[in-house]
PDB file of C-alpha atoms in Angstrom:
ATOM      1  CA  UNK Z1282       0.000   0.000   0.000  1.00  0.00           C
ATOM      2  CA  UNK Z1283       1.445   3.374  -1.040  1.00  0.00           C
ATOM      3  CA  UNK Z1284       2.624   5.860   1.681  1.00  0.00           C
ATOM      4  CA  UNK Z1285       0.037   9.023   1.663  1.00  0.00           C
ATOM      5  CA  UNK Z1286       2.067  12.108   1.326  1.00  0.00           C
ATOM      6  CA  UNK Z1287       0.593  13.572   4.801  1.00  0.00           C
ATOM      7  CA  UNK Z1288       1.176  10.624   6.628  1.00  0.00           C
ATOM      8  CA  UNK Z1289       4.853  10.440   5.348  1.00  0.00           C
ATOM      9  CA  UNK Z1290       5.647  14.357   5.962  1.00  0.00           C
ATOM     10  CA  UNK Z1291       3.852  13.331   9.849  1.00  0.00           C
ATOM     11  CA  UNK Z1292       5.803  10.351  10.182  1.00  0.00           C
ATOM     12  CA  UNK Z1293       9.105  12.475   9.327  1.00  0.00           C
ATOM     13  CA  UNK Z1294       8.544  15.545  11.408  1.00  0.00           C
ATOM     14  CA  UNK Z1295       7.778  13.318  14.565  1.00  0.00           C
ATOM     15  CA  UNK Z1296      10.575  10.996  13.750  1.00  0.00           C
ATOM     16  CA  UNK Z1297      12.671  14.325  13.625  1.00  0.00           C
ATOM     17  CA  UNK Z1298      11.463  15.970  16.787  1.00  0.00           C
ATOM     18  CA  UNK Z1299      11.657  12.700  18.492  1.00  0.00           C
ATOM     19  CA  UNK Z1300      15.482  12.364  17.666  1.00  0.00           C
ATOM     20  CA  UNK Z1301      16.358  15.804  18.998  1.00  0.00           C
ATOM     21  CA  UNK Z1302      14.625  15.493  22.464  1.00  0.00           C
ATOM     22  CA  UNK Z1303      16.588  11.858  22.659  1.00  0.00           C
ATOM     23  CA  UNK Z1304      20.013  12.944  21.535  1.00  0.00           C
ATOM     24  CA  UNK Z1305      19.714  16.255  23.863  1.00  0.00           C
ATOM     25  CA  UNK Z1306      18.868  14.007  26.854  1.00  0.00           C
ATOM     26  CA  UNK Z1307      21.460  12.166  26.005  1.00  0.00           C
ATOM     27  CA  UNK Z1308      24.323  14.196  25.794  1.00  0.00           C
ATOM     28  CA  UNK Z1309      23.669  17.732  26.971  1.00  0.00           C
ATOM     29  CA  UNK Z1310      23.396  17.004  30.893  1.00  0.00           C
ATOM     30  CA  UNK Z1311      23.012  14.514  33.561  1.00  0.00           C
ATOM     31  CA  UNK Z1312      19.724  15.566  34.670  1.00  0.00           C
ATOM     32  CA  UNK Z1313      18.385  15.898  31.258  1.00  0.00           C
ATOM     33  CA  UNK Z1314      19.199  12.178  30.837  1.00  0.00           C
ATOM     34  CA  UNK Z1315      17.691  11.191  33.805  1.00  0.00           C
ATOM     35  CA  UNK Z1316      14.601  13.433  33.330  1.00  0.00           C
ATOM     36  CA  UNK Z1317      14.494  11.488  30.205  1.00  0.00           C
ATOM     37  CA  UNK Z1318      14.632   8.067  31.728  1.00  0.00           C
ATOM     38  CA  UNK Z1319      11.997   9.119  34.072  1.00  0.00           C
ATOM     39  CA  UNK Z1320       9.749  10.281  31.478  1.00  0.00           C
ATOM     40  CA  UNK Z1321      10.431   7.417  28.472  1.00  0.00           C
ATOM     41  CA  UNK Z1322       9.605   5.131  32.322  1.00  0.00           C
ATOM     42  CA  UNK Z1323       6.235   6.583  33.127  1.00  0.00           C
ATOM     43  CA  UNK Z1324       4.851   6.888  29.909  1.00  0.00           C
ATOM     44  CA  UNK Z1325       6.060   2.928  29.347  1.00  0.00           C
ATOM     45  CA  UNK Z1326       4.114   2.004  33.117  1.00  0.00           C
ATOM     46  CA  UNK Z1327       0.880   4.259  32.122  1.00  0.00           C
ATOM     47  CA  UNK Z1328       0.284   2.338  28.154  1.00  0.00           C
ATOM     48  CA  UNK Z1329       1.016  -0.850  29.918  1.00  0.00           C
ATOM     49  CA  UNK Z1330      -1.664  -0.504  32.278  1.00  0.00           C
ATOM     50  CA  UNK Z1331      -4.098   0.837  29.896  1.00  0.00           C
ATOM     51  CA  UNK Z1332      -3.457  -2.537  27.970  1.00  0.00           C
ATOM     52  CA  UNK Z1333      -3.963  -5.092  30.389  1.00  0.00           C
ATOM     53  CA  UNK Z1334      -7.310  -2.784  31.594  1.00  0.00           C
ATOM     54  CA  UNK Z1335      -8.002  -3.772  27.993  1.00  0.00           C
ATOM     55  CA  UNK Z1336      -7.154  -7.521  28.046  1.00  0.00           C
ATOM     56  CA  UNK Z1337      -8.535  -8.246  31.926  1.00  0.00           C
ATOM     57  CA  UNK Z1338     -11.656  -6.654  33.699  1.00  0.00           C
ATOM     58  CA  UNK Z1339      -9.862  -5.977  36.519  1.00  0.00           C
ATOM     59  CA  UNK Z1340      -6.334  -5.193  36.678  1.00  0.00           C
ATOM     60  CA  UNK Z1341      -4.578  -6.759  39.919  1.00  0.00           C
ATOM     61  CA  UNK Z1342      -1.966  -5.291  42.360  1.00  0.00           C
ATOM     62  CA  UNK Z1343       0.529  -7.961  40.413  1.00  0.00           C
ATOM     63  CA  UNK Z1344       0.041  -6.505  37.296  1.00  0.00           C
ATOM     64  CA  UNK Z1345       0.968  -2.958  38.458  1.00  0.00           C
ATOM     65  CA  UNK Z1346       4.149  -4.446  40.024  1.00  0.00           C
ATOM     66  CA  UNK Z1347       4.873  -6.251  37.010  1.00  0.00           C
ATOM     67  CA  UNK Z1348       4.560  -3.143  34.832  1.00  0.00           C
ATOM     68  CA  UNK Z1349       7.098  -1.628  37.469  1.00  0.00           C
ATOM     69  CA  UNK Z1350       9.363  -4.174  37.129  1.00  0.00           C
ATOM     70  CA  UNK Z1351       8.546  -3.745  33.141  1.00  0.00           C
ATOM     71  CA  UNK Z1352       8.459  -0.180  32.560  1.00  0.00           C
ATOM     72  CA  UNK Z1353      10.769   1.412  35.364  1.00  0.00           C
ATOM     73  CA  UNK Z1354      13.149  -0.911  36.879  1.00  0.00           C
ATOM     74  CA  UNK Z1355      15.080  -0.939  33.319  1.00  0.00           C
ATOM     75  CA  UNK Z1356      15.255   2.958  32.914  1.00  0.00           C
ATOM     76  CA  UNK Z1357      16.640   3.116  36.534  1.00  0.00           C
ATOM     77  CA  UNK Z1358      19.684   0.750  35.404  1.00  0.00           C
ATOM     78  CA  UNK Z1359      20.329   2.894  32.475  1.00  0.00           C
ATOM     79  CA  UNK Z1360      20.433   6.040  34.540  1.00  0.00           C
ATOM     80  CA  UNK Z1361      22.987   3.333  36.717  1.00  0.00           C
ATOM     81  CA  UNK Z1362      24.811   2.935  33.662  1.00  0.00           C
ATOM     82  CA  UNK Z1363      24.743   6.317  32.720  1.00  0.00           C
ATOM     83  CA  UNK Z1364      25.925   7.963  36.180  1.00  0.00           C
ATOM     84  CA  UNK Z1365      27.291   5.330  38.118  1.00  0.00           C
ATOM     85  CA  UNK Z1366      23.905   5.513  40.685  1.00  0.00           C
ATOM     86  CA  UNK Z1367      25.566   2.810  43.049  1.00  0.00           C
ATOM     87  CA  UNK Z1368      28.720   4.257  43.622  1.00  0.00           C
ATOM     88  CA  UNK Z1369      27.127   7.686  44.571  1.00  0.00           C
ATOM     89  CA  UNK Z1370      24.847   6.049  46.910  1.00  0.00           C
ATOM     90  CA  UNK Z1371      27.695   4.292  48.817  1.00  0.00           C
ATOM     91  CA  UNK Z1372      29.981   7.584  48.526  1.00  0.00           C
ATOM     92  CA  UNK Z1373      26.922   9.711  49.609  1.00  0.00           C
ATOM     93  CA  UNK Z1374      28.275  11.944  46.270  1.00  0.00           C
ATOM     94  CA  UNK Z1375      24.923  12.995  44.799  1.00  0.00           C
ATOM     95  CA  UNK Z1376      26.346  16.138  43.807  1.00  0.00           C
ATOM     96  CA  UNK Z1377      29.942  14.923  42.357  1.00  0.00           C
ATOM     97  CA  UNK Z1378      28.516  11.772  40.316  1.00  0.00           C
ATOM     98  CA  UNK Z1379      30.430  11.674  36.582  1.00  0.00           C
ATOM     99  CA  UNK Z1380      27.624  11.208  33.658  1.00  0.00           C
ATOM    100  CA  UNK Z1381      29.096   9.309  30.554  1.00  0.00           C
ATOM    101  CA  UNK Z1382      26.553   8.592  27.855  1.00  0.00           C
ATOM    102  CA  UNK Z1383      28.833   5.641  26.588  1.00  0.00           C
ATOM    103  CA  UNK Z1384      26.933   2.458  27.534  1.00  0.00           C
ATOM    104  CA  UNK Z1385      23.291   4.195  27.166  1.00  0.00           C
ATOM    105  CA  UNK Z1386      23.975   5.476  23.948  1.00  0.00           C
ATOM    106  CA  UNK Z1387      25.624   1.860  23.006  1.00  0.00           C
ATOM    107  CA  UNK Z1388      22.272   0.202  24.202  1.00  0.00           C
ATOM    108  CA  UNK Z1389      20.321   3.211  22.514  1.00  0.00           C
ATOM    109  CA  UNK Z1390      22.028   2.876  19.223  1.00  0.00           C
ATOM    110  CA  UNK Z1391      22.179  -0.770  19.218  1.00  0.00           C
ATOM    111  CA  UNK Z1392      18.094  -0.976  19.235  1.00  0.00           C
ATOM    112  CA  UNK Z1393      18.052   1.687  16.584  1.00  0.00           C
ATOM    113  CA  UNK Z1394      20.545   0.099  14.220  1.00  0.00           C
ATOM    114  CA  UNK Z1395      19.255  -3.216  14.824  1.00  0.00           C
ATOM    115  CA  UNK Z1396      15.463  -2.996  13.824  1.00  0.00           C
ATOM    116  CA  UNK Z1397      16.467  -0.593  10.871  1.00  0.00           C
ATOM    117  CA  UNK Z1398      19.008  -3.005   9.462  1.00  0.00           C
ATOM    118  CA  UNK Z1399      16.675  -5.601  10.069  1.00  0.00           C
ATOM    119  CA  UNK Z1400      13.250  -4.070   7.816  1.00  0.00           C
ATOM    120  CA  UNK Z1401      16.297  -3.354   5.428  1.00  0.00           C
ATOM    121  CA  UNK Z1402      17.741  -6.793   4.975  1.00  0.00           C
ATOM    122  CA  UNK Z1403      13.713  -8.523   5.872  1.00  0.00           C
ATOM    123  CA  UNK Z1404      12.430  -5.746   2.807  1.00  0.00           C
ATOM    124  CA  UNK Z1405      15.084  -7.387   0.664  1.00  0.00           C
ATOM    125  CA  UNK Z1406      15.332 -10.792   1.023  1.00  0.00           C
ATOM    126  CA  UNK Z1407      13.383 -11.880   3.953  1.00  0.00           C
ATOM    127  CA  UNK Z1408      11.148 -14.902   2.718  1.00  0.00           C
ATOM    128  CA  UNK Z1409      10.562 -16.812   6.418  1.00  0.00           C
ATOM    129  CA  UNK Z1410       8.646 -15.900   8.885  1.00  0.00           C
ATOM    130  CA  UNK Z1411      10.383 -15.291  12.567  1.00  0.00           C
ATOM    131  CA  UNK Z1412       6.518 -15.676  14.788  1.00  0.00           C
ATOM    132  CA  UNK Z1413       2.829 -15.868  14.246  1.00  0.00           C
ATOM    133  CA  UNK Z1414       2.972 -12.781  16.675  1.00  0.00           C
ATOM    134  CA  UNK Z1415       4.626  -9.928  14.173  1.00  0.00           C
ATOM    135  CA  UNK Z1416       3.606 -11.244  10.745  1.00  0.00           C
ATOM    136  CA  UNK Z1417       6.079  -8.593   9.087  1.00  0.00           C
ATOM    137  CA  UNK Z1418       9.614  -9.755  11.049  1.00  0.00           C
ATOM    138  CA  UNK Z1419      11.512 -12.304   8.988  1.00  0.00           C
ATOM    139  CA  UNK Z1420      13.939 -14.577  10.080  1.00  0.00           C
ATOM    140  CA  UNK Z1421      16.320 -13.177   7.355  1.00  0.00           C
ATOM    141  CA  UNK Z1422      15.798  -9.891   8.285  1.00  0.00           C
ATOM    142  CA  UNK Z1423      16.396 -10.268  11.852  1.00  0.00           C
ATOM    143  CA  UNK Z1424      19.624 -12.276  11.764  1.00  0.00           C
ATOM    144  CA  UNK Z1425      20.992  -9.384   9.148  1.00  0.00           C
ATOM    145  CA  UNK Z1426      19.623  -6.700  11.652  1.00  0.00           C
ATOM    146  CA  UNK Z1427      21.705  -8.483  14.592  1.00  0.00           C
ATOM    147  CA  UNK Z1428      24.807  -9.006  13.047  1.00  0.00           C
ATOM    148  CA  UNK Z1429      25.101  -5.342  11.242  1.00  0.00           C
ATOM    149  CA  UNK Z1430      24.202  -3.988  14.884  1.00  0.00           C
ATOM    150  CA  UNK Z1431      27.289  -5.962  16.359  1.00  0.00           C
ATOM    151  CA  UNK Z1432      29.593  -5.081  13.481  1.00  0.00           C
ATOM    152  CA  UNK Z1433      28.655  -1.050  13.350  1.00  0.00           C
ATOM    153  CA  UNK Z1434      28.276  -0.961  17.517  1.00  0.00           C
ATOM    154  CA  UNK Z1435      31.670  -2.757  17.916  1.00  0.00           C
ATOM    155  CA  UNK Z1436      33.732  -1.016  15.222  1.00  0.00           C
ATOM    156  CA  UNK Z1437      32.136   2.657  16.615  1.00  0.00           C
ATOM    157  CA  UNK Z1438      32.442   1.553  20.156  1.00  0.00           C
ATOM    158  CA  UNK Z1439      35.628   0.363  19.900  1.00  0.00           C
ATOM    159  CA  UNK Z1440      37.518   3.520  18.161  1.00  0.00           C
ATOM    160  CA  UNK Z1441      35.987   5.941  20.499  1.00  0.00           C
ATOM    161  CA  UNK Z1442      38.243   8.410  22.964  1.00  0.00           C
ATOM    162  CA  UNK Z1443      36.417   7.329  25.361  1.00  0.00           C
ATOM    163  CA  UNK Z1444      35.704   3.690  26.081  1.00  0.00           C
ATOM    164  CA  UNK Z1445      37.155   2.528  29.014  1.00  0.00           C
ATOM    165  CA  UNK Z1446      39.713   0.635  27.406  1.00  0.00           C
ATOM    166  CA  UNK Z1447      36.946  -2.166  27.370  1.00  0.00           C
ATOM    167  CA  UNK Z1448      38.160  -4.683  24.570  1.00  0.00           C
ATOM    168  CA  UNK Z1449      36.256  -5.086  21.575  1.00  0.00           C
ATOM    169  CA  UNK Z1450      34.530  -8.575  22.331  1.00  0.00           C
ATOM    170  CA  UNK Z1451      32.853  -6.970  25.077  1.00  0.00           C
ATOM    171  CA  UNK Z1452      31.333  -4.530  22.774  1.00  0.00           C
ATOM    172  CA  UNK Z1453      30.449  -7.063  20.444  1.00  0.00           C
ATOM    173  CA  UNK Z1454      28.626  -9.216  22.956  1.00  0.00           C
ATOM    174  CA  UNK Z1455      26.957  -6.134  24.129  1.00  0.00           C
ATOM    175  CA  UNK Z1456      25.526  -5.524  20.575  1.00  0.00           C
ATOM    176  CA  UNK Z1457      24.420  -8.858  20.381  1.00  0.00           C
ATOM    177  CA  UNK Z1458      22.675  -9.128  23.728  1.00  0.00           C
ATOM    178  CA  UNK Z1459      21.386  -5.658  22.526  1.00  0.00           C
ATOM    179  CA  UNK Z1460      20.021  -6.970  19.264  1.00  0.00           C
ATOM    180  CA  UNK Z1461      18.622  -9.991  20.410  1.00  0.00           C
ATOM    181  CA  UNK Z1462      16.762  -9.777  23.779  1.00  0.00           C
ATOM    182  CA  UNK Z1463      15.365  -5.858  21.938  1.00  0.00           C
ATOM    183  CA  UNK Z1464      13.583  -8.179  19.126  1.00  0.00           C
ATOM    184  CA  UNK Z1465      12.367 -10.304  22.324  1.00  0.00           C
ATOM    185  CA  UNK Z1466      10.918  -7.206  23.586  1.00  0.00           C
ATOM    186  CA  UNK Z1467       9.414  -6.333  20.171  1.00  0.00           C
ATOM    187  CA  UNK Z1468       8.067  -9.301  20.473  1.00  0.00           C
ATOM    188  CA  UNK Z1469       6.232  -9.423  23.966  1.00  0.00           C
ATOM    189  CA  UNK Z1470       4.606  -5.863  23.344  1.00  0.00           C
ATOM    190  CA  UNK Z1471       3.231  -6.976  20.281  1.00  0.00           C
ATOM    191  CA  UNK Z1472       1.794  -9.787  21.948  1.00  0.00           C
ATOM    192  CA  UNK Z1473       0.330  -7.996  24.576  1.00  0.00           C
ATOM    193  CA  UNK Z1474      -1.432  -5.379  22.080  1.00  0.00           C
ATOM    194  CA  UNK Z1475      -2.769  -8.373  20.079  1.00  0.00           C
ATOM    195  CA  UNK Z1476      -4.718  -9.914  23.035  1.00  0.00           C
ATOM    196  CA  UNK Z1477      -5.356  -5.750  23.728  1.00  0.00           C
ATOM    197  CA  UNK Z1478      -6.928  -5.957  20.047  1.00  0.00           C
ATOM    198  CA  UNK Z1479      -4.600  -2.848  19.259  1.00  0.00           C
ATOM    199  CA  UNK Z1480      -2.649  -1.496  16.638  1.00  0.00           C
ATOM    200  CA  UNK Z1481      -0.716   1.209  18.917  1.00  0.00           C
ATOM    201  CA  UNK Z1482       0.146   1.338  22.780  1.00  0.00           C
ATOM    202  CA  UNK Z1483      -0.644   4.897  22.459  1.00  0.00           C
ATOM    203  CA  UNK Z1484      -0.916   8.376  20.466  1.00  0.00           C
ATOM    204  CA  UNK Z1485       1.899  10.293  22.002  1.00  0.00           C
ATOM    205  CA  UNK Z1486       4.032  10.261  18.630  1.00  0.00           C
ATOM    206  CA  UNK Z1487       1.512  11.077  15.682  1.00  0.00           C
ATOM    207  CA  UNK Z1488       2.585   8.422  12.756  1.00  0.00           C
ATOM    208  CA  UNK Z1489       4.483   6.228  15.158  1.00  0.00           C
ATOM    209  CA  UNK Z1490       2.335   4.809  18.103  1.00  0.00           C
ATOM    210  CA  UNK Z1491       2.513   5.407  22.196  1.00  0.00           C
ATOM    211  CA  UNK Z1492       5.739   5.123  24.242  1.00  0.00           C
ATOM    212  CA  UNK Z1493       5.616   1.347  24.487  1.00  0.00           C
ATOM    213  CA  UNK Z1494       6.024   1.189  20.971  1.00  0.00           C
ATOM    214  CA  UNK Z1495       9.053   3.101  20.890  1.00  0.00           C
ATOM    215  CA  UNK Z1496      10.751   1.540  24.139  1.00  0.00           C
ATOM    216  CA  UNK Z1497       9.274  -1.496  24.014  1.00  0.00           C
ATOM    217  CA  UNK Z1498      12.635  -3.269  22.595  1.00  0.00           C
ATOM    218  CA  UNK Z1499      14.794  -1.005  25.280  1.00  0.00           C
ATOM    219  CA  UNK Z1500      12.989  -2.035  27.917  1.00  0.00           C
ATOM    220  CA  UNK Z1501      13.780  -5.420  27.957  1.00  0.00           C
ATOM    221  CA  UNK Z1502      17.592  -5.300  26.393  1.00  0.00           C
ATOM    222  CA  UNK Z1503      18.341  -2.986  29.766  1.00  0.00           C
ATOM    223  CA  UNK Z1504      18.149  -4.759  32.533  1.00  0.00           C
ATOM    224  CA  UNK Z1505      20.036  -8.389  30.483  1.00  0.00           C
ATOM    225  CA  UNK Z1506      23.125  -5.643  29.320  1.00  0.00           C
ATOM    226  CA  UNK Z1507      23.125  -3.706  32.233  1.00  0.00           C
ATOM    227  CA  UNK Z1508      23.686  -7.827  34.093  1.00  0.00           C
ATOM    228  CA  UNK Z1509      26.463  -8.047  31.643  1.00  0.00           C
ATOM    229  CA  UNK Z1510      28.178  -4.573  31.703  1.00  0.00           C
ATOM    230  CA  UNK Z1511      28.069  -4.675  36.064  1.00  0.00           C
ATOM    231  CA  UNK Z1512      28.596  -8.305  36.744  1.00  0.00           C
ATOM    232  CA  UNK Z1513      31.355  -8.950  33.544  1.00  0.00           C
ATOM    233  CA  UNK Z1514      32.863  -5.600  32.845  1.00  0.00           C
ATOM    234  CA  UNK Z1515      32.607  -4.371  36.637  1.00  0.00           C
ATOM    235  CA  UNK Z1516      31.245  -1.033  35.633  1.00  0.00           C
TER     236      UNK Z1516
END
């Protein structure tokens, strides 16, 4: 079906505001990025309620501590990754805490990389389909979209000023963890909007869908890289 003018110049503008707000959390200061997190959090808990009100008559006190777990337990590790939270807790140094956007922007980067590269290579030659539960994702398409993320996030990572002097591997298994549990978490928000009966999680991005649909793949890559980065690495 052909792409209505409107809808693409909609699509583009949001895409376009949308990239500004992230990149300025990202990078322009600490408590931008962690207002950010907050924000990308709540909105992620809110949709996720309003589905299961959707799917169940009556949602229970374990749902809304599932959608915490869910929705804001991953964007508190990335602010952890992003300004060492721990280590200012235990040094009582709220006010002398270092922000780095290295590993959030590697995590960040790695989702964005990975499900373009994958409609790219699943557009192209993607002839099997990866589950009953997202029609459109190919098998093809998202082995392609996995192993461009690891290649581009490792070689980028890798040649950076600064990168901790962590070895390349590392980056490469953090693209790949990246890559693969984000098309898990594709996965598991599309499920839960199918038994929803909804096309988007929400309206809060005109052309694109509600915060879940943005964050849904974030949101569960987190909390398995941020395992790997603090248990491995020892960041």
């Amino acid at each position: 079906m052909p792409i209505k003018l409107s809808t693409l110049r909609t699509r583009s503008l949001t895409a376009l505001v949308f990239l500004v707000v992230m990149l300025a959390g990202l990078w322009l200061y600490k408590w931008g990025f962690v207002l950010l997190c907050m924000v990308i959090g709540i909105g992620c808990f809110w949709e996720f309620i309003r589905l299961q009100k959707k799917i169940r008559t009556k949602v229970t006190p374990i749902l809304y501590i599932a959608g915490l777990l869910y929705c804001i337990l991953p964007m508190i590790l990335l602010v952890d990754l992003g300004v060492n939270f721990r280590k200012s807790l235990t040094l009582h140094a709220w006010q002398d805490f270092v922000y780095s956007a290295l590993f959030p922007c590697a995590i960040i980067f790695g989702i964005w990389i990975n499900d373009t590269m994958a409609y790219l290579v699943g557009s192209a030659i993607g002839k099997t389909r990866l589950s009953s539960i997202s029609p459109n994702k190919t098998v093809e398409g998202t082995l392609g979209g996995a192993l461009l993320c690891v290649i581009i996030i490792t070689l980028a990572a890798s040649n950076l000023p600064i990168s901790y002097n962590i070895a390349w591997y590392h980056w490469a298994i953090i693209a790949a963890l990246t890559a693969i549990f984000g098309t898990l978490g594709d996965l598991l928000e599309s499920k839960l909007k199918r038994q929803a009966g909804v096309k988007d999680s929400g309206k809060f991005m005109p052309g694109h869908g509600g915060f879940l649909d943005r964050f849904d793949s974030l949101l569960v890559s987190i909390p398995i890289v941020w395992l790997y980065i603090s248990f491995v690495l020892g960041f």
